[in-house]
Amino acid sequence: MDLGQKRRGVDMGPSALRYAGLEAAIKRLGHQVTDLGDIQVPNPESGQAAVGDKRTNAVAEVCTLIYQAGKQCVEDGTFGLFLGGDHSISIGSVKAAAHHAPQTLGVIWIDAHADFNTPQTSPSGNIHGMPVAVITGEGAAPLVNIGDGVAVPAKNFVQIGIRDVDSEEAKRVNASDLNVFTMREIDTVGMAQIAAQTLTLLEHCDRIHVSLDLDSLEPAEAPGVGTPVQGGLSYREAHLLAEILSECKKVRSLDVVEVNPILDERNKTAVLAVELIASMLGKKIL
Ligand SMILES: [Mn+2]
C-alpha cells in the first residue's frame, strides 16, 4: 500500500523483500512459510482513492483486509509477518494482533517518527504519520472503527529510534502514556540497555507485536525510504535489538514497512530488512 503518503514506490516494497530472498532466509531458520500474497490496493492515481475522505476510506478498506488476514494468523497460532507498504498498514496488523486481548498486547514501534499525529495536528495530512494515534483510539472514524474499534492502551507501546516529531505531535506524545526511547536515550545508555528496559516495560504483556519502519535506521544503511532522517540506528544497533527481541519469545507478529525500491540503491534496504527479519526470527551469529 502507498496510500498513506504521497510518493509512489513504497507499494513495491513487498516485491523487493521477496526478491531479496525473504522466504529462503526464513526457511533456513527451520520455519515453514506460507506466502498469502498481496492485498489488492486501489491505485492512488484512480479517482477511487484520490484525496481527503476518499483517501481515508480507501486506506480503511485496505486495513480492514489486512486486519482480517492477520486475525486469521492469530487464531491459527501462526507468526504473522506483514510487508509494507507505508506505515498505515500497521493499523490493520496491530489491530489484528490485539483483537482478542488488547490489554495484554505489547507493541514495539521502531521508527524515526512517533506516527502519533491526528488529522488535526498533522502538517502533511499523510496517514502513515497517524497509525499509533489510530491504534490507541484517536483519529479518523473509518480507521479507528476497524476491528470493532479495538484499541491498544498507549502504555503498552514502546517507541525506539525516535528523532523527528512534529511540534503539535510532540505535545501529544508528552501528554500521552506512550513509552518513548529517542535516539538521545539510545546514545546515552546503549541499545542493550534500551532493549532490556523495553521488555521490563512490557512485562504485563503476554505477547508482542513489533512494527519496524526502515527509516529508523541511519539513511546510509537504509537509503530506500520515503522520509529519511539523519542520526538513526546503526546496522549493529538494529540487529542487536532484533536478536534480543527474538530471545524474549513473546514476539508473535512483525511489520516491515516503508521500503521504497524507487529510492533505494541496488535493493540495499530490502536486503537489510530481510537480514533484520531473520535476526528477529532467531538467526544467531553462532
Ligand atoms: Mn513510521
PDB file of C-alpha atoms and ligand atoms in Angstrom:
ATOM      1  CA  MET A   1       0.000   0.000   0.000  1.00  0.00           C
ATOM      2  CA  ASP A   2       1.216   3.510  -0.745  1.00  0.00           C
ATOM      3  CA  LEU A   3      -1.958   5.457   0.059  1.00  0.00           C
ATOM      4  CA  GLY A   4      -0.712   6.603   3.476  1.00  0.00           C
ATOM      5  CA  GLN A   5       1.707   9.107   1.921  1.00  0.00           C
ATOM      6  CA  LYS A   6       2.244  10.941  -1.366  1.00  0.00           C
ATOM      7  CA  ARG A   7       5.274   9.300  -3.054  1.00  0.00           C
ATOM      8  CA  ARG A   8       4.916   6.326  -5.348  1.00  0.00           C
ATOM      9  CA  GLY A   9       7.148   3.281  -4.968  1.00  0.00           C
ATOM     10  CA  VAL A  10       6.595   2.016  -1.435  1.00  0.00           C
ATOM     11  CA  ASP A  11       3.816  -0.224  -2.838  1.00  0.00           C
ATOM     12  CA  MET A  12       6.636  -2.231  -4.446  1.00  0.00           C
ATOM     13  CA  GLY A  13       8.252  -2.917  -1.048  1.00  0.00           C
ATOM     14  CA  PRO A  14       6.864  -6.461  -0.755  1.00  0.00           C
ATOM     15  CA  SER A  15       8.257  -7.358  -4.200  1.00  0.00           C
ATOM     16  CA  ALA A  16      11.677  -6.002  -3.206  1.00  0.00           C
ATOM     17  CA  LEU A  17      11.632  -8.011   0.037  1.00  0.00           C
ATOM     18  CA  ARG A  18      10.624 -11.207  -1.765  1.00  0.00           C
ATOM     19  CA  TYR A  19      13.311 -10.554  -4.419  1.00  0.00           C
ATOM     20  CA  ALA A  20      15.883 -10.109  -1.622  1.00  0.00           C
ATOM     21  CA  GLY A  21      15.334 -13.744  -0.610  1.00  0.00           C
ATOM     22  CA  LEU A  22      12.927 -13.385   2.292  1.00  0.00           C
ATOM     23  CA  GLU A  23      11.262 -16.783   2.064  1.00  0.00           C
ATOM     24  CA  ALA A  24      14.559 -18.695   1.747  1.00  0.00           C
ATOM     25  CA  ALA A  25      16.058 -16.729   4.665  1.00  0.00           C
ATOM     26  CA  ILE A  26      13.144 -17.700   6.925  1.00  0.00           C
ATOM     27  CA  LYS A  27      13.171 -21.342   5.790  1.00  0.00           C
ATOM     28  CA  ARG A  28      16.919 -21.585   6.532  1.00  0.00           C
ATOM     29  CA  LEU A  29      15.994 -20.965  10.183  1.00  0.00           C
ATOM     30  CA  GLY A  30      13.786 -24.064  10.134  1.00  0.00           C
ATOM     31  CA  HIS A  31      10.451 -22.284   9.896  1.00  0.00           C
ATOM     32  CA  GLN A  32       7.659 -23.146   7.466  1.00  0.00           C
ATOM     33  CA  VAL A  33       6.459 -20.283   5.278  1.00  0.00           C
ATOM     34  CA  THR A  34       3.086 -19.686   3.659  1.00  0.00           C
ATOM     35  CA  ASP A  35       3.027 -16.578   1.471  1.00  0.00           C
ATOM     36  CA  LEU A  36      -0.578 -15.366   1.397  1.00  0.00           C
ATOM     37  CA  GLY A  37       0.261 -12.984  -1.457  1.00  0.00           C
ATOM     38  CA  ASP A  38      -0.577  -9.320  -1.820  1.00  0.00           C
ATOM     39  CA  ILE A  39      -3.656  -7.481  -0.652  1.00  0.00           C
ATOM     40  CA  GLN A  40      -5.166  -5.533  -3.540  1.00  0.00           C
ATOM     41  CA  VAL A  41      -4.876  -1.771  -3.074  1.00  0.00           C
ATOM     42  CA  PRO A  42      -6.585   0.887  -5.235  1.00  0.00           C
ATOM     43  CA  ASN A  43      -4.224   2.915  -7.422  1.00  0.00           C
ATOM     44  CA  PRO A  44      -3.811   6.440  -5.966  1.00  0.00           C
ATOM     45  CA  GLU A  45      -3.979   7.863  -9.495  1.00  0.00           C
ATOM     46  CA  SER A  46      -7.508   6.481  -9.855  1.00  0.00           C
ATOM     47  CA  GLY A  47     -10.353   8.659  -8.552  1.00  0.00           C
ATOM     48  CA  GLN A  48     -11.248   5.855  -6.145  1.00  0.00           C
ATOM     49  CA  ALA A  49      -8.508   6.858  -3.692  1.00  0.00           C
ATOM     50  CA  ALA A  50      -7.781  10.440  -4.749  1.00  0.00           C
ATOM     51  CA  VAL A  51      -7.540  12.688  -1.674  1.00  0.00           C
ATOM     52  CA  GLY A  52      -9.276  13.620   1.575  1.00  0.00           C
ATOM     53  CA  ASP A  53     -12.124  11.398   2.769  1.00  0.00           C
ATOM     54  CA  LYS A  54     -11.835   9.195  -0.328  1.00  0.00           C
ATOM     55  CA  ARG A  55      -8.197   8.503   0.559  1.00  0.00           C
ATOM     56  CA  THR A  56      -9.054   7.811   4.216  1.00  0.00           C
ATOM     57  CA  ASN A  57     -11.827   5.417   3.207  1.00  0.00           C
ATOM     58  CA  ALA A  58      -9.516   3.594   0.764  1.00  0.00           C
ATOM     59  CA  VAL A  59      -6.863   3.150   3.494  1.00  0.00           C
ATOM     60  CA  ALA A  60      -9.600   1.921   5.851  1.00  0.00           C
ATOM     61  CA  GLU A  61     -10.797  -0.647   3.303  1.00  0.00           C
ATOM     62  CA  VAL A  62      -7.261  -1.968   2.774  1.00  0.00           C
ATOM     63  CA  CYS A  63      -6.510  -2.026   6.515  1.00  0.00           C
ATOM     64  CA  THR A  64      -9.732  -3.971   7.089  1.00  0.00           C
ATOM     65  CA  LEU A  65      -8.468  -6.652   4.680  1.00  0.00           C
ATOM     66  CA  ILE A  66      -5.100  -6.683   6.498  1.00  0.00           C
ATOM     67  CA  TYR A  67      -6.938  -6.955   9.822  1.00  0.00           C
ATOM     68  CA  GLN A  68      -8.976  -9.938   8.586  1.00  0.00           C
ATOM     69  CA  ALA A  69      -5.915 -11.756   7.212  1.00  0.00           C
ATOM     70  CA  GLY A  70      -3.947 -11.003  10.376  1.00  0.00           C
ATOM     71  CA  LYS A  71      -6.740 -12.144  12.673  1.00  0.00           C
ATOM     72  CA  GLN A  72      -6.700 -15.498  10.879  1.00  0.00           C
ATOM     73  CA  CYS A  73      -2.944 -15.807  11.656  1.00  0.00           C
ATOM     74  CA  VAL A  74      -3.565 -15.067  15.335  1.00  0.00           C
ATOM     75  CA  GLU A  75      -6.362 -17.639  15.517  1.00  0.00           C
ATOM     76  CA  ASP A  76      -4.188 -20.255  13.780  1.00  0.00           C
ATOM     77  CA  GLY A  77      -1.287 -19.551  16.162  1.00  0.00           C
ATOM     78  CA  THR A  78       0.883 -18.606  13.192  1.00  0.00           C
ATOM     79  CA  PHE A  79       3.542 -15.888  13.316  1.00  0.00           C
ATOM     80  CA  GLY A  80       2.225 -13.008  11.188  1.00  0.00           C
ATOM     81  CA  LEU A  81       4.728 -11.140   9.020  1.00  0.00           C
ATOM     82  CA  PHE A  82       3.282  -8.056   7.285  1.00  0.00           C
ATOM     83  CA  LEU A  83       5.203  -6.480   4.419  1.00  0.00           C
ATOM     84  CA  GLY A  84       4.603  -2.827   3.563  1.00  0.00           C
ATOM     85  CA  GLY A  85       3.878  -0.607   2.058  1.00  0.00           C
ATOM     86  CA  ASP A  86       3.751   2.560   4.048  1.00  0.00           C
ATOM     87  CA  HIS A  87       3.253   2.520   7.812  1.00  0.00           C
ATOM     88  CA  SER A  88      -0.537   2.901   7.596  1.00  0.00           C
ATOM     89  CA  ILE A  89      -0.705  -0.904   7.074  1.00  0.00           C
ATOM     90  CA  SER A  90       0.013  -1.311  10.792  1.00  0.00           C
ATOM     91  CA  ILE A  91      -3.478  -0.064  11.610  1.00  0.00           C
ATOM     92  CA  GLY A  92      -4.683  -3.410  10.243  1.00  0.00           C
ATOM     93  CA  SER A  93      -1.899  -5.625  11.530  1.00  0.00           C
ATOM     94  CA  VAL A  94      -1.715  -4.307  15.115  1.00  0.00           C
ATOM     95  CA  LYS A  95      -5.496  -4.365  15.499  1.00  0.00           C
ATOM     96  CA  ALA A  96      -5.370  -7.990  14.320  1.00  0.00           C
ATOM     97  CA  ALA A  97      -2.703  -8.842  16.892  1.00  0.00           C
ATOM     98  CA  ALA A  98      -4.753  -7.046  19.559  1.00  0.00           C
ATOM     99  CA  HIS A  99      -8.245  -8.214  18.727  1.00  0.00           C
ATOM    100  CA  HIS A 100      -8.858 -10.906  21.366  1.00  0.00           C
ATOM    101  CA  ALA A 101      -6.976  -9.274  24.279  1.00  0.00           C
ATOM    102  CA  PRO A 102      -5.775  -5.688  23.627  1.00  0.00           C
ATOM    103  CA  GLN A 103      -4.795  -5.067  27.276  1.00  0.00           C
ATOM    104  CA  THR A 104      -2.030  -7.691  27.158  1.00  0.00           C
ATOM    105  CA  LEU A 105      -0.553  -6.916  23.730  1.00  0.00           C
ATOM    106  CA  GLY A 106       2.739  -5.005  23.762  1.00  0.00           C
ATOM    107  CA  VAL A 107       3.723  -3.016  20.671  1.00  0.00           C
ATOM    108  CA  ILE A 108       7.344  -2.097  19.941  1.00  0.00           C
ATOM    109  CA  TRP A 109       7.415   0.710  17.353  1.00  0.00           C
ATOM    110  CA  ILE A 110      10.888   1.069  15.821  1.00  0.00           C
ATOM    111  CA  ASP A 111      10.830   4.305  13.813  1.00  0.00           C
ATOM    112  CA  ALA A 112      12.398   7.732  13.243  1.00  0.00           C
ATOM    113  CA  HIS A 113       8.938   9.221  13.726  1.00  0.00           C
ATOM    114  CA  ALA A 114       6.358   8.917  16.505  1.00  0.00           C
ATOM    115  CA  ASP A 115       3.486   8.402  13.977  1.00  0.00           C
ATOM    116  CA  PHE A 116       1.183   9.917  16.614  1.00  0.00           C
ATOM    117  CA  ASN A 117      -0.470  12.684  14.573  1.00  0.00           C
ATOM    118  CA  THR A 118      -4.192  13.117  14.197  1.00  0.00           C
ATOM    119  CA  PRO A 119      -5.836  14.791  11.176  1.00  0.00           C
ATOM    120  CA  GLN A 120      -5.945  17.963  13.335  1.00  0.00           C
ATOM    121  CA  THR A 121      -2.210  18.036  14.170  1.00  0.00           C
ATOM    122  CA  SER A 122      -0.643  16.586  11.000  1.00  0.00           C
ATOM    123  CA  PRO A 123       1.147  19.176   8.822  1.00  0.00           C
ATOM    124  CA  SER A 124       1.014  16.854   5.754  1.00  0.00           C
ATOM    125  CA  GLY A 125      -2.275  15.001   6.279  1.00  0.00           C
ATOM    126  CA  ASN A 126      -0.431  11.748   5.476  1.00  0.00           C
ATOM    127  CA  ILE A 127      -1.994   8.753   7.231  1.00  0.00           C
ATOM    128  CA  HIS A 128       1.386   6.981   7.621  1.00  0.00           C
ATOM    129  CA  GLY A 129       2.124   9.607  10.309  1.00  0.00           C
ATOM    130  CA  MET A 130      -1.002   8.641  12.269  1.00  0.00           C
ATOM    131  CA  PRO A 131      -1.129   4.855  12.930  1.00  0.00           C
ATOM    132  CA  VAL A 132      -0.070   4.984  16.597  1.00  0.00           C
ATOM    133  CA  ALA A 133      -2.830   7.512  17.279  1.00  0.00           C
ATOM    134  CA  VAL A 134      -5.381   5.379  15.424  1.00  0.00           C
ATOM    135  CA  ILE A 135      -4.356   2.141  17.164  1.00  0.00           C
ATOM    136  CA  THR A 136      -4.649   3.832  20.564  1.00  0.00           C
ATOM    137  CA  GLY A 137      -8.138   5.022  19.627  1.00  0.00           C
ATOM    138  CA  GLU A 138      -7.777   8.543  18.176  1.00  0.00           C
ATOM    139  CA  GLY A 139      -8.220   9.813  14.637  1.00  0.00           C
ATOM    140  CA  ALA A 140     -10.498   9.434  11.632  1.00  0.00           C
ATOM    141  CA  ALA A 141     -13.526   7.273  12.479  1.00  0.00           C
ATOM    142  CA  PRO A 142     -13.251   4.877   9.479  1.00  0.00           C
ATOM    143  CA  LEU A 143      -9.739   3.934  10.693  1.00  0.00           C
ATOM    144  CA  VAL A 144     -10.428   3.891  14.448  1.00  0.00           C
ATOM    145  CA  ASN A 145     -13.506   1.697  13.887  1.00  0.00           C
ATOM    146  CA  ILE A 146     -11.606  -1.131  12.152  1.00  0.00           C
ATOM    147  CA  GLY A 147     -11.826  -4.395  14.099  1.00  0.00           C
ATOM    148  CA  ASP A 148     -14.913  -3.259  16.044  1.00  0.00           C
ATOM    149  CA  GLY A 149     -12.860  -0.324  17.321  1.00  0.00           C
ATOM    150  CA  VAL A 150     -10.281  -2.476  19.142  1.00  0.00           C
ATOM    151  CA  ALA A 151      -7.603  -0.199  20.652  1.00  0.00           C
ATOM    152  CA  VAL A 152      -4.281  -0.859  22.422  1.00  0.00           C
ATOM    153  CA  PRO A 153      -3.528   1.228  25.551  1.00  0.00           C
ATOM    154  CA  ALA A 154      -0.764   3.795  24.917  1.00  0.00           C
ATOM    155  CA  LYS A 155       1.157   2.461  27.944  1.00  0.00           C
ATOM    156  CA  ASN A 156       1.572  -0.840  26.048  1.00  0.00           C
ATOM    157  CA  PHE A 157       3.618   0.947  23.356  1.00  0.00           C
ATOM    158  CA  VAL A 158       7.390   1.324  23.427  1.00  0.00           C
ATOM    159  CA  GLN A 159       8.865   3.509  20.687  1.00  0.00           C
ATOM    160  CA  ILE A 160      12.552   3.182  19.790  1.00  0.00           C
ATOM    161  CA  GLY A 161      14.719   5.316  17.486  1.00  0.00           C
ATOM    162  CA  ILE A 162      12.538   8.435  17.503  1.00  0.00           C
ATOM    163  CA  ARG A 163      14.220  11.624  16.267  1.00  0.00           C
ATOM    164  CA  ASP A 164      11.754  13.604  14.130  1.00  0.00           C
ATOM    165  CA  VAL A 165       8.445  14.655  15.710  1.00  0.00           C
ATOM    166  CA  ASP A 166       6.115  17.443  14.523  1.00  0.00           C
ATOM    167  CA  SER A 167       5.579  20.231  17.070  1.00  0.00           C
ATOM    168  CA  GLU A 168       1.882  19.626  17.826  1.00  0.00           C
ATOM    169  CA  GLU A 169       2.548  15.888  17.711  1.00  0.00           C
ATOM    170  CA  ALA A 170       5.297  16.288  20.337  1.00  0.00           C
ATOM    171  CA  LYS A 171       2.791  17.891  22.712  1.00  0.00           C
ATOM    172  CA  ARG A 172       0.506  14.905  22.193  1.00  0.00           C
ATOM    173  CA  VAL A 173       3.352  12.433  22.835  1.00  0.00           C
ATOM    174  CA  ASN A 174       4.373  14.232  26.029  1.00  0.00           C
ATOM    175  CA  ALA A 175       0.769  14.219  27.289  1.00  0.00           C
ATOM    176  CA  SER A 176       0.311  10.501  26.479  1.00  0.00           C
ATOM    177  CA  ASP A 177       1.274   7.253  28.227  1.00  0.00           C
ATOM    178  CA  LEU A 178       3.496   6.155  25.303  1.00  0.00           C
ATOM    179  CA  ASN A 179       6.939   4.924  26.360  1.00  0.00           C
ATOM    180  CA  VAL A 180       9.481   6.606  24.086  1.00  0.00           C
ATOM    181  CA  PHE A 181      13.211   5.968  23.696  1.00  0.00           C
ATOM    182  CA  THR A 182      14.545   8.691  21.417  1.00  0.00           C
ATOM    183  CA  MET A 183      17.979   8.467  19.798  1.00  0.00           C
ATOM    184  CA  ARG A 184      19.301  10.523  22.703  1.00  0.00           C
ATOM    185  CA  GLU A 185      18.461   7.764  25.206  1.00  0.00           C
ATOM    186  CA  ILE A 186      19.945   5.131  22.891  1.00  0.00           C
ATOM    187  CA  ASP A 187      23.150   7.182  22.529  1.00  0.00           C
ATOM    188  CA  THR A 188      23.363   7.647  26.305  1.00  0.00           C
ATOM    189  CA  VAL A 189      22.857   4.107  27.634  1.00  0.00           C
ATOM    190  CA  GLY A 190      23.247   1.879  24.574  1.00  0.00           C
ATOM    191  CA  MET A 191      20.854  -0.425  22.752  1.00  0.00           C
ATOM    192  CA  ALA A 192      21.328  -3.433  25.067  1.00  0.00           C
ATOM    193  CA  GLN A 193      20.054  -1.368  27.991  1.00  0.00           C
ATOM    194  CA  ILE A 194      17.196   0.108  25.924  1.00  0.00           C
ATOM    195  CA  ALA A 195      16.095  -3.368  24.816  1.00  0.00           C
ATOM    196  CA  ALA A 196      16.154  -4.634  28.423  1.00  0.00           C
ATOM    197  CA  GLN A 197      14.120  -1.631  29.640  1.00  0.00           C
ATOM    198  CA  THR A 198      11.655  -2.183  26.784  1.00  0.00           C
ATOM    199  CA  LEU A 199      10.991  -5.759  27.887  1.00  0.00           C
ATOM    200  CA  THR A 200      10.615  -4.647  31.507  1.00  0.00           C
ATOM    201  CA  LEU A 201       8.027  -2.036  30.446  1.00  0.00           C
ATOM    202  CA  LEU A 202       6.092  -4.797  28.661  1.00  0.00           C
ATOM    203  CA  GLU A 203       6.244  -7.365  31.478  1.00  0.00           C
ATOM    204  CA  HIS A 204       2.432  -7.165  31.859  1.00  0.00           C
ATOM    205  CA  CYS A 205       2.026  -8.225  28.208  1.00  0.00           C
ATOM    206  CA  ASP A 206       1.911 -11.886  27.190  1.00  0.00           C
ATOM    207  CA  ARG A 207       2.709 -11.214  23.529  1.00  0.00           C
ATOM    208  CA  ILE A 208       4.402  -8.522  21.488  1.00  0.00           C
ATOM    209  CA  HIS A 209       3.880  -7.078  18.008  1.00  0.00           C
ATOM    210  CA  VAL A 210       6.958  -5.396  16.511  1.00  0.00           C
ATOM    211  CA  SER A 211       6.469  -2.674  13.913  1.00  0.00           C
ATOM    212  CA  LEU A 212       9.742  -1.962  12.103  1.00  0.00           C
ATOM    213  CA  ASP A 213       9.900   1.173   9.949  1.00  0.00           C
ATOM    214  CA  LEU A 214      13.133   1.044   7.933  1.00  0.00           C
ATOM    215  CA  ASP A 215      13.516   4.808   8.381  1.00  0.00           C
ATOM    216  CA  SER A 216      14.536   4.029  11.976  1.00  0.00           C
ATOM    217  CA  LEU A 217      17.956   3.156  10.553  1.00  0.00           C
ATOM    218  CA  GLU A 218      20.671   5.585   9.566  1.00  0.00           C
ATOM    219  CA  PRO A 219      19.933   6.624   5.942  1.00  0.00           C
ATOM    220  CA  ALA A 220      23.380   5.404   4.810  1.00  0.00           C
ATOM    221  CA  GLU A 221      22.280   1.886   5.855  1.00  0.00           C
ATOM    222  CA  ALA A 222      18.692   2.170   4.610  1.00  0.00           C
ATOM    223  CA  PRO A 223      18.537   4.728   1.774  1.00  0.00           C
ATOM    224  CA  GLY A 224      15.352   3.332   0.224  1.00  0.00           C
ATOM    225  CA  VAL A 225      12.785   5.042   2.462  1.00  0.00           C
ATOM    226  CA  GLY A 226      10.418   7.948   1.788  1.00  0.00           C
ATOM    227  CA  THR A 227      11.270  10.047   4.832  1.00  0.00           C
ATOM    228  CA  PRO A 228      14.960   9.539   5.749  1.00  0.00           C
ATOM    229  CA  VAL A 229      16.247  11.305   8.882  1.00  0.00           C
ATOM    230  CA  GLN A 230      19.930  11.598   9.844  1.00  0.00           C
ATOM    231  CA  GLY A 231      21.164  10.184  13.155  1.00  0.00           C
ATOM    232  CA  GLY A 232      19.413   6.833  13.120  1.00  0.00           C
ATOM    233  CA  LEU A 233      20.122   3.324  14.368  1.00  0.00           C
ATOM    234  CA  SER A 234      23.382   1.767  13.241  1.00  0.00           C
ATOM    235  CA  TYR A 235      23.442  -1.603  11.485  1.00  0.00           C
ATOM    236  CA  ARG A 236      24.501  -3.381  14.680  1.00  0.00           C
ATOM    237  CA  GLU A 237      22.121  -1.484  16.978  1.00  0.00           C
ATOM    238  CA  ALA A 238      19.210  -2.636  14.815  1.00  0.00           C
ATOM    239  CA  HIS A 239      20.436  -6.249  14.733  1.00  0.00           C
ATOM    240  CA  LEU A 240      21.132  -6.310  18.484  1.00  0.00           C
ATOM    241  CA  LEU A 241      17.586  -5.129  19.181  1.00  0.00           C
ATOM    242  CA  ALA A 242      16.176  -7.785  16.817  1.00  0.00           C
ATOM    243  CA  GLU A 243      18.327 -10.516  18.419  1.00  0.00           C
ATOM    244  CA  ILE A 244      17.253  -9.591  21.963  1.00  0.00           C
ATOM    245  CA  LEU A 245      13.570  -9.422  20.946  1.00  0.00           C
ATOM    246  CA  SER A 246      13.891 -12.833  19.308  1.00  0.00           C
ATOM    247  CA  GLU A 247      15.219 -14.337  22.540  1.00  0.00           C
ATOM    248  CA  CYS A 248      12.320 -12.992  24.631  1.00  0.00           C
ATOM    249  CA  LYS A 249       9.928 -15.428  22.839  1.00  0.00           C
ATOM    250  CA  LYS A 250       6.934 -13.091  23.165  1.00  0.00           C
ATOM    251  CA  VAL A 251       7.074 -11.627  19.646  1.00  0.00           C
ATOM    252  CA  ARG A 252       4.183 -13.122  17.657  1.00  0.00           C
ATOM    253  CA  SER A 253       3.901 -10.709  14.735  1.00  0.00           C
ATOM    254  CA  LEU A 254       6.034  -8.223  12.819  1.00  0.00           C
ATOM    255  CA  ASP A 255       5.553  -5.412  10.306  1.00  0.00           C
ATOM    256  CA  VAL A 256       8.345  -4.375   7.967  1.00  0.00           C
ATOM    257  CA  VAL A 257       7.391  -1.105   6.317  1.00  0.00           C
ATOM    258  CA  GLU A 258       8.434   1.882   4.218  1.00  0.00           C
ATOM    259  CA  VAL A 259      10.880   0.038   1.926  1.00  0.00           C
ATOM    260  CA  ASN A 260      10.759   2.081  -1.317  1.00  0.00           C
ATOM    261  CA  PRO A 261      12.662   0.383  -4.189  1.00  0.00           C
ATOM    262  CA  ILE A 262      12.488   3.512  -6.388  1.00  0.00           C
ATOM    263  CA  LEU A 263      14.535   5.442  -3.836  1.00  0.00           C
ATOM    264  CA  ASP A 264      16.805   2.504  -2.931  1.00  0.00           C
ATOM    265  CA  GLU A 265      20.360   1.683  -4.041  1.00  0.00           C
ATOM    266  CA  ARG A 266      20.513  -1.790  -5.647  1.00  0.00           C
ATOM    267  CA  ASN A 267      17.848  -3.131  -3.247  1.00  0.00           C
ATOM    268  CA  LYS A 268      20.145  -2.468  -0.252  1.00  0.00           C
ATOM    269  CA  THR A 269      17.295  -1.507   2.072  1.00  0.00           C
ATOM    270  CA  ALA A 270      15.264  -4.627   1.255  1.00  0.00           C
ATOM    271  CA  VAL A 271      18.338  -6.837   1.780  1.00  0.00           C
ATOM    272  CA  LEU A 272      18.912  -5.208   5.181  1.00  0.00           C
ATOM    273  CA  ALA A 273      15.228  -5.685   6.036  1.00  0.00           C
ATOM    274  CA  VAL A 274      15.456  -9.406   5.223  1.00  0.00           C
ATOM    275  CA  GLU A 275      18.528  -9.716   7.471  1.00  0.00           C
ATOM    276  CA  LEU A 276      16.689  -7.975  10.307  1.00  0.00           C
ATOM    277  CA  ILE A 277      13.643 -10.220   9.863  1.00  0.00           C
ATOM    278  CA  ALA A 278      15.966 -13.245  10.113  1.00  0.00           C
ATOM    279  CA  SER A 279      17.505 -11.884  13.337  1.00  0.00           C
ATOM    280  CA  MET A 280      14.021 -11.277  14.738  1.00  0.00           C
ATOM    281  CA  LEU A 281      13.072 -14.884  13.844  1.00  0.00           C
ATOM    282  CA  GLY A 282      16.015 -16.487  15.579  1.00  0.00           C
ATOM    283  CA  LYS A 283      19.119 -16.118  13.386  1.00  0.00           C
ATOM    284  CA  LYS A 284      22.216 -16.105  15.601  1.00  0.00           C
ATOM    285  CA  ILE A 285      25.861 -15.295  14.834  1.00  0.00           C
ATOM    286  CA  LEU A 286      26.994 -18.582  16.421  1.00  0.00           C
TER     287      LEU A 286
HETATM  288 MN    MN B   1       6.600   5.045  10.664  1.00  0.00          MN
END
